[in-house]
Amino acid sequence: MFVPPNLRIQDNQEVARFISENSFGILVSESLDATHIPFIYNQNEGDNGILYGHIARANPHTHQLTQEKALVIFSGPHAYISPTWYEEGPGVPTLNYTAVHCKGQASLLSDEESVQAMDALVTKYEPTLLDNEVLMPADYQAKLRRGVVGFKVVIEHIDAKEKLGQQRKAVDQQGVFKALSESAELGDIKLANYMQKRQLGLGGV
């Protein structure tokens, strides 16, 4: 992913937060096979952190996860930007967006590691389920786990990008933020909220 220096997310904690909040990613292998799955990111393992996930054992993609390079893509808020929102021309339509790409080495987990990774995923979204023996009895979990394969991606490089129009003059940034904030489109509102949280592309608003 091309990331100009002025659009790069520099703070490692912000990158970790982005992955956590947008954890449903795309796993892409060297073969260009791709699988959409949720990930758990452990920032404190290795030099750049480790991503954990699991996929169905029946998925042929499992054969691409043994000591091979992998790319994991996380997409955040994005929206169409109209040039009519700028103070004056010239201008062209564009899309502003946020994304993180993680490149690294993929490998399969042991059965014990897979259980830990899946428990961590459940804990992230609904921790009380792990203790719900009625809904998720231990024997039922064990049966389902035989049908999945756990893996990890040891991250070697991260590209993190926030294209929020922060390179434009302040009055244009203000026009874009105002239009997004007042829009009825959910994607527009999500991007405006992200800009507000990050204090980027607001033009001093």
PDB file of C-alpha atoms in Angstrom:
ATOM      1  CA  MET A   1       0.000   0.000   0.000  1.00  0.00           C
ATOM      2  CA  PHE A   2       1.361   3.395  -0.982  1.00  0.00           C
ATOM      3  CA  VAL A   3       1.520   5.605   2.105  1.00  0.00           C
ATOM      4  CA  PRO A   4       2.857   9.159   1.729  1.00  0.00           C
ATOM      5  CA  PRO A   5       4.635  10.284   4.935  1.00  0.00           C
ATOM      6  CA  ASN A   6       1.963  12.896   5.730  1.00  0.00           C
ATOM      7  CA  LEU A   7      -0.789  10.235   5.658  1.00  0.00           C
ATOM      8  CA  ARG A   8       0.979   7.595   7.734  1.00  0.00           C
ATOM      9  CA  ILE A   9      -0.216   6.603  11.219  1.00  0.00           C
ATOM     10  CA  GLN A  10       3.012   6.957  13.185  1.00  0.00           C
ATOM     11  CA  ASP A  11       1.867   5.963  16.672  1.00  0.00           C
ATOM     12  CA  ASN A  12       2.072   2.198  17.332  1.00  0.00           C
ATOM     13  CA  GLN A  13      -0.675   2.450  19.932  1.00  0.00           C
ATOM     14  CA  GLU A  14      -2.990   4.027  17.360  1.00  0.00           C
ATOM     15  CA  VAL A  15      -2.203   1.216  14.931  1.00  0.00           C
ATOM     16  CA  ALA A  16      -3.036  -1.363  17.613  1.00  0.00           C
ATOM     17  CA  ARG A  17      -6.281   0.458  18.415  1.00  0.00           C
ATOM     18  CA  PHE A  18      -7.203   0.587  14.728  1.00  0.00           C
ATOM     19  CA  ILE A  19      -6.712  -3.178  14.323  1.00  0.00           C
ATOM     20  CA  SER A  20      -8.706  -3.888  17.483  1.00  0.00           C
ATOM     21  CA  GLU A  21     -11.616  -1.696  16.359  1.00  0.00           C
ATOM     22  CA  ASN A  22     -11.555  -2.991  12.759  1.00  0.00           C
ATOM     23  CA  SER A  23     -10.498  -6.556  13.456  1.00  0.00           C
ATOM     24  CA  PHE A  24     -12.491  -8.266  10.691  1.00  0.00           C
ATOM     25  CA  GLY A  25      -9.709  -8.511   8.142  1.00  0.00           C
ATOM     26  CA  ILE A  26      -8.747 -10.163   4.878  1.00  0.00           C
ATOM     27  CA  LEU A  27      -6.012 -12.815   4.950  1.00  0.00           C
ATOM     28  CA  VAL A  28      -4.172 -12.975   1.603  1.00  0.00           C
ATOM     29  CA  SER A  29      -1.532 -15.607   0.840  1.00  0.00           C
ATOM     30  CA  GLU A  30       1.179 -15.746  -1.818  1.00  0.00           C
ATOM     31  CA  SER A  31      -1.185 -17.790  -3.990  1.00  0.00           C
ATOM     32  CA  LEU A  32      -3.632 -14.834  -3.817  1.00  0.00           C
ATOM     33  CA  ASP A  33      -6.154 -16.969  -1.952  1.00  0.00           C
ATOM     34  CA  ALA A  34      -8.095 -14.704   0.406  1.00  0.00           C
ATOM     35  CA  THR A  35     -10.260 -15.372   3.464  1.00  0.00           C
ATOM     36  CA  HIS A  36     -12.338 -12.877   5.465  1.00  0.00           C
ATOM     37  CA  ILE A  37     -12.036 -13.545   9.195  1.00  0.00           C
ATOM     38  CA  PRO A  38     -11.724 -11.784  12.569  1.00  0.00           C
ATOM     39  CA  PHE A  39      -8.282 -11.451  14.140  1.00  0.00           C
ATOM     40  CA  ILE A  40      -6.796 -10.964  17.557  1.00  0.00           C
ATOM     41  CA  TYR A  41      -3.707  -8.730  17.616  1.00  0.00           C
ATOM     42  CA  ASN A  42      -1.105  -9.163  20.347  1.00  0.00           C
ATOM     43  CA  GLN A  43       1.025  -6.053  20.073  1.00  0.00           C
ATOM     44  CA  ASN A  44       3.523  -7.212  22.693  1.00  0.00           C
ATOM     45  CA  GLU A  45       4.726 -10.356  20.930  1.00  0.00           C
ATOM     46  CA  GLY A  46       7.643 -10.212  18.515  1.00  0.00           C
ATOM     47  CA  ASP A  47       9.072  -7.028  17.034  1.00  0.00           C
ATOM     48  CA  ASN A  48       5.810  -5.825  15.457  1.00  0.00           C
ATOM     49  CA  GLY A  49       3.175  -7.989  17.120  1.00  0.00           C
ATOM     50  CA  ILE A  50       1.402 -11.188  16.112  1.00  0.00           C
ATOM     51  CA  LEU A  51      -2.031 -11.720  14.566  1.00  0.00           C
ATOM     52  CA  TYR A  52      -4.062 -14.784  15.541  1.00  0.00           C
ATOM     53  CA  GLY A  53      -6.986 -16.299  13.663  1.00  0.00           C
ATOM     54  CA  HIS A  54      -8.654 -19.526  12.595  1.00  0.00           C
ATOM     55  CA  ILE A  55     -10.354 -20.809   9.470  1.00  0.00           C
ATOM     56  CA  ALA A  56     -12.394 -23.865   8.544  1.00  0.00           C
ATOM     57  CA  ARG A  57     -10.322 -27.020   8.146  1.00  0.00           C
ATOM     58  CA  ALA A  58     -12.180 -27.673   4.883  1.00  0.00           C
ATOM     59  CA  ASN A  59     -10.948 -24.352   3.477  1.00  0.00           C
ATOM     60  CA  PRO A  60      -8.113 -25.042   0.960  1.00  0.00           C
ATOM     61  CA  HIS A  61      -6.500 -21.838   2.201  1.00  0.00           C
ATOM     62  CA  THR A  62      -5.169 -23.811   5.195  1.00  0.00           C
ATOM     63  CA  HIS A  63      -2.511 -25.269   2.913  1.00  0.00           C
ATOM     64  CA  GLN A  64      -1.107 -21.770   2.331  1.00  0.00           C
ATOM     65  CA  LEU A  65      -0.450 -21.104   6.021  1.00  0.00           C
ATOM     66  CA  THR A  66       2.652 -23.194   6.620  1.00  0.00           C
ATOM     67  CA  GLN A  67       5.711 -20.944   6.755  1.00  0.00           C
ATOM     68  CA  GLU A  68       4.567 -18.735   3.907  1.00  0.00           C
ATOM     69  CA  LYS A  69       4.322 -14.993   3.514  1.00  0.00           C
ATOM     70  CA  ALA A  70       0.927 -13.478   4.183  1.00  0.00           C
ATOM     71  CA  LEU A  71      -0.779 -10.104   3.987  1.00  0.00           C
ATOM     72  CA  VAL A  72      -3.620  -9.148   6.330  1.00  0.00           C
ATOM     73  CA  ILE A  73      -5.743  -6.127   5.381  1.00  0.00           C
ATOM     74  CA  PHE A  74      -7.850  -4.160   7.850  1.00  0.00           C
ATOM     75  CA  SER A  75     -10.225  -1.534   6.457  1.00  0.00           C
ATOM     76  CA  GLY A  76     -11.617   1.308   8.531  1.00  0.00           C
ATOM     77  CA  PRO A  77     -14.104   4.104   7.797  1.00  0.00           C
ATOM     78  CA  HIS A  78     -14.236   5.411   4.225  1.00  0.00           C
ATOM     79  CA  ALA A  79     -16.477   7.721   2.227  1.00  0.00           C
ATOM     80  CA  TYR A  80     -16.901   9.527  -1.095  1.00  0.00           C
ATOM     81  CA  ILE A  81     -15.682  13.130  -1.072  1.00  0.00           C
ATOM     82  CA  SER A  82     -17.340  15.601  -3.461  1.00  0.00           C
ATOM     83  CA  PRO A  83     -15.315  18.520  -4.862  1.00  0.00           C
ATOM     84  CA  THR A  84     -18.415  20.662  -4.282  1.00  0.00           C
ATOM     85  CA  TRP A  85     -17.544  20.565  -0.566  1.00  0.00           C
ATOM     86  CA  TYR A  86     -14.389  22.620  -1.151  1.00  0.00           C
ATOM     87  CA  GLU A  87     -14.411  26.397  -0.965  1.00  0.00           C
ATOM     88  CA  GLU A  88     -13.450  26.742  -4.620  1.00  0.00           C
ATOM     89  CA  GLY A  89     -12.006  24.770  -7.541  1.00  0.00           C
ATOM     90  CA  PRO A  90     -10.262  23.144  -9.097  1.00  0.00           C
ATOM     91  CA  GLY A  91     -11.140  19.844  -7.471  1.00  0.00           C
ATOM     92  CA  VAL A  92     -12.001  16.269  -8.368  1.00  0.00           C
ATOM     93  CA  PRO A  93     -14.070  13.544  -6.686  1.00  0.00           C
ATOM     94  CA  THR A  94     -12.116  11.248  -4.393  1.00  0.00           C
ATOM     95  CA  LEU A  95     -12.564   8.809  -1.551  1.00  0.00           C
ATOM     96  CA  ASN A  96     -11.070   9.317   1.879  1.00  0.00           C
ATOM     97  CA  TYR A  97     -10.312   6.171   3.816  1.00  0.00           C
ATOM     98  CA  THR A  98      -8.349   4.453   6.549  1.00  0.00           C
ATOM     99  CA  ALA A  99      -6.526   1.135   6.272  1.00  0.00           C
ATOM    100  CA  VAL A 100      -3.793  -0.981   7.828  1.00  0.00           C
ATOM    101  CA  HIS A 101      -1.779  -3.648   5.986  1.00  0.00           C
ATOM    102  CA  CYS A 102       0.241  -6.209   7.949  1.00  0.00           C
ATOM    103  CA  LYS A 103       2.825  -8.372   6.163  1.00  0.00           C
ATOM    104  CA  GLY A 104       4.461 -11.332   7.832  1.00  0.00           C
ATOM    105  CA  GLN A 105       5.086 -15.040   8.141  1.00  0.00           C
ATOM    106  CA  ALA A 106       2.121 -17.378   8.596  1.00  0.00           C
ATOM    107  CA  SER A 107       2.248 -20.671  10.481  1.00  0.00           C
ATOM    108  CA  LEU A 108      -0.234 -23.102  12.007  1.00  0.00           C
ATOM    109  CA  LEU A 109      -0.921 -23.268  15.735  1.00  0.00           C
ATOM    110  CA  SER A 110      -0.895 -26.309  17.957  1.00  0.00           C
ATOM    111  CA  ASP A 111      -4.236 -27.589  19.237  1.00  0.00           C
ATOM    112  CA  GLU A 112      -3.634 -25.926  22.616  1.00  0.00           C
ATOM    113  CA  GLU A 113      -2.628 -22.624  20.998  1.00  0.00           C
ATOM    114  CA  SER A 114      -5.697 -22.754  18.759  1.00  0.00           C
ATOM    115  CA  VAL A 115      -7.983 -23.127  21.774  1.00  0.00           C
ATOM    116  CA  GLN A 116      -6.306 -20.162  23.464  1.00  0.00           C
ATOM    117  CA  ALA A 117      -6.649 -18.035  20.323  1.00  0.00           C
ATOM    118  CA  MET A 118     -10.329 -18.887  19.891  1.00  0.00           C
ATOM    119  CA  ASP A 119     -11.041 -18.221  23.560  1.00  0.00           C
ATOM    120  CA  ALA A 120      -9.344 -14.843  23.208  1.00  0.00           C
ATOM    121  CA  LEU A 121     -11.608 -14.038  20.262  1.00  0.00           C
ATOM    122  CA  VAL A 122     -14.753 -14.984  22.175  1.00  0.00           C
ATOM    123  CA  THR A 123     -13.518 -12.961  25.149  1.00  0.00           C
ATOM    124  CA  LYS A 124     -13.124  -9.904  22.925  1.00  0.00           C
ATOM    125  CA  TYR A 125     -16.711  -9.990  21.658  1.00  0.00           C
ATOM    126  CA  GLU A 126     -18.770 -11.730  24.360  1.00  0.00           C
ATOM    127  CA  PRO A 127     -16.718 -13.010  27.321  1.00  0.00           C
ATOM    128  CA  THR A 128     -19.664 -14.445  29.257  1.00  0.00           C
ATOM    129  CA  LEU A 129     -20.185 -17.096  26.558  1.00  0.00           C
ATOM    130  CA  LEU A 130     -17.126 -19.036  27.698  1.00  0.00           C
ATOM    131  CA  ASP A 131     -18.893 -19.815  30.985  1.00  0.00           C
ATOM    132  CA  ASN A 132     -22.277 -20.548  29.416  1.00  0.00           C
ATOM    133  CA  GLU A 133     -22.433 -24.350  29.662  1.00  0.00           C
ATOM    134  CA  VAL A 134     -26.017 -24.415  28.420  1.00  0.00           C
ATOM    135  CA  LEU A 135     -25.378 -22.565  25.168  1.00  0.00           C
ATOM    136  CA  MET A 136     -21.752 -23.629  24.664  1.00  0.00           C
ATOM    137  CA  PRO A 137     -21.111 -26.908  26.512  1.00  0.00           C
ATOM    138  CA  ALA A 138     -17.506 -28.106  26.555  1.00  0.00           C
ATOM    139  CA  ASP A 139     -18.152 -31.200  24.421  1.00  0.00           C
ATOM    140  CA  TYR A 140     -19.923 -29.078  21.789  1.00  0.00           C
ATOM    141  CA  GLN A 141     -16.983 -26.646  21.670  1.00  0.00           C
ATOM    142  CA  ALA A 142     -14.521 -29.519  21.364  1.00  0.00           C
ATOM    143  CA  LYS A 143     -16.495 -30.973  18.447  1.00  0.00           C
ATOM    144  CA  LEU A 144     -16.593 -27.684  16.572  1.00  0.00           C
ATOM    145  CA  ARG A 145     -12.915 -26.983  17.180  1.00  0.00           C
ATOM    146  CA  ARG A 146     -11.984 -30.150  15.326  1.00  0.00           C
ATOM    147  CA  GLY A 147     -13.379 -28.482  12.231  1.00  0.00           C
ATOM    148  CA  VAL A 148     -11.117 -25.423  12.325  1.00  0.00           C
ATOM    149  CA  VAL A 149      -7.415 -24.670  12.025  1.00  0.00           C
ATOM    150  CA  GLY A 150      -5.713 -22.004  14.112  1.00  0.00           C
ATOM    151  CA  PHE A 151      -2.839 -19.950  12.725  1.00  0.00           C
ATOM    152  CA  LYS A 152      -0.731 -16.904  13.441  1.00  0.00           C
ATOM    153  CA  VAL A 153       0.992 -14.260  11.359  1.00  0.00           C
ATOM    154  CA  VAL A 154       4.233 -12.945  12.832  1.00  0.00           C
ATOM    155  CA  ILE A 155       4.236  -9.380  11.542  1.00  0.00           C
ATOM    156  CA  GLU A 156       7.357  -8.133   9.807  1.00  0.00           C
ATOM    157  CA  HIS A 157       6.045  -4.849   8.406  1.00  0.00           C
ATOM    158  CA  ILE A 158       3.011  -2.595   8.917  1.00  0.00           C
ATOM    159  CA  ASP A 159       1.633   0.080   6.585  1.00  0.00           C
ATOM    160  CA  ALA A 160      -0.990   2.264   8.265  1.00  0.00           C
ATOM    161  CA  LYS A 161      -2.778   5.031   6.375  1.00  0.00           C
ATOM    162  CA  GLU A 162      -5.263   7.804   7.172  1.00  0.00           C
ATOM    163  CA  LYS A 163      -6.297   9.638   3.996  1.00  0.00           C
ATOM    164  CA  LEU A 164      -8.568  12.265   5.530  1.00  0.00           C
ATOM    165  CA  GLY A 165      -7.878  15.303   3.391  1.00  0.00           C
ATOM    166  CA  GLN A 166      -5.525  16.684   6.038  1.00  0.00           C
ATOM    167  CA  GLN A 167      -3.200  17.900   3.276  1.00  0.00           C
ATOM    168  CA  ARG A 168      -5.791  20.380   1.942  1.00  0.00           C
ATOM    169  CA  LYS A 169      -6.195  23.966   3.148  1.00  0.00           C
ATOM    170  CA  ALA A 170      -8.166  24.460   6.365  1.00  0.00           C
ATOM    171  CA  VAL A 171     -11.335  25.844   4.762  1.00  0.00           C
ATOM    172  CA  ASP A 172     -11.600  22.814   2.448  1.00  0.00           C
ATOM    173  CA  GLN A 173     -11.124  20.458   5.389  1.00  0.00           C
ATOM    174  CA  GLN A 174     -13.913  22.261   7.219  1.00  0.00           C
ATOM    175  CA  GLY A 175     -16.235  21.901   4.228  1.00  0.00           C
ATOM    176  CA  VAL A 176     -15.579  18.175   3.965  1.00  0.00           C
ATOM    177  CA  PHE A 177     -16.024  17.546   7.679  1.00  0.00           C
ATOM    178  CA  LYS A 178     -19.269  19.553   7.738  1.00  0.00           C
ATOM    179  CA  ALA A 179     -20.712  17.635   4.775  1.00  0.00           C
ATOM    180  CA  LEU A 180     -19.773  14.262   6.239  1.00  0.00           C
ATOM    181  CA  SER A 181     -21.134  15.164   9.685  1.00  0.00           C
ATOM    182  CA  GLU A 182     -24.476  16.310   8.274  1.00  0.00           C
ATOM    183  CA  SER A 183     -24.875  13.368   5.912  1.00  0.00           C
ATOM    184  CA  ALA A 184     -27.529  10.673   6.358  1.00  0.00           C
ATOM    185  CA  GLU A 185     -25.122   8.014   5.057  1.00  0.00           C
ATOM    186  CA  LEU A 186     -23.729   5.766   7.791  1.00  0.00           C
ATOM    187  CA  GLY A 187     -20.316   5.537   6.110  1.00  0.00           C
ATOM    188  CA  ASP A 188     -20.040   9.328   6.005  1.00  0.00           C
ATOM    189  CA  ILE A 189     -20.922   9.648   9.679  1.00  0.00           C
ATOM    190  CA  LYS A 190     -18.457   6.915  10.675  1.00  0.00           C
ATOM    191  CA  LEU A 191     -15.660   8.696   8.814  1.00  0.00           C
ATOM    192  CA  ALA A 192     -16.579  12.058  10.394  1.00  0.00           C
ATOM    193  CA  ASN A 193     -16.548  10.439  13.849  1.00  0.00           C
ATOM    194  CA  TYR A 194     -13.147   8.927  13.125  1.00  0.00           C
ATOM    195  CA  MET A 195     -11.785  12.297  11.992  1.00  0.00           C
ATOM    196  CA  GLN A 196     -13.160  13.897  15.144  1.00  0.00           C
ATOM    197  CA  LYS A 197     -11.579  11.244  17.350  1.00  0.00           C
ATOM    198  CA  ARG A 198      -8.225  11.544  15.613  1.00  0.00           C
ATOM    199  CA  GLN A 199      -8.446  15.351  15.273  1.00  0.00           C
ATOM    200  CA  LEU A 200      -7.400  15.117  11.624  1.00  0.00           C
ATOM    201  CA  GLY A 201      -8.878  16.769   8.530  1.00  0.00           C
ATOM    202  CA  LEU A 202     -10.982  19.149  10.607  1.00  0.00           C
ATOM    203  CA  GLY A 203      -9.336  22.381   9.502  1.00  0.00           C
ATOM    204  CA  GLY A 204      -9.321  23.788  13.005  1.00  0.00           C
ATOM    205  CA  VAL A 205     -13.008  23.009  13.680  1.00  0.00           C
TER     206      VAL A 205
END
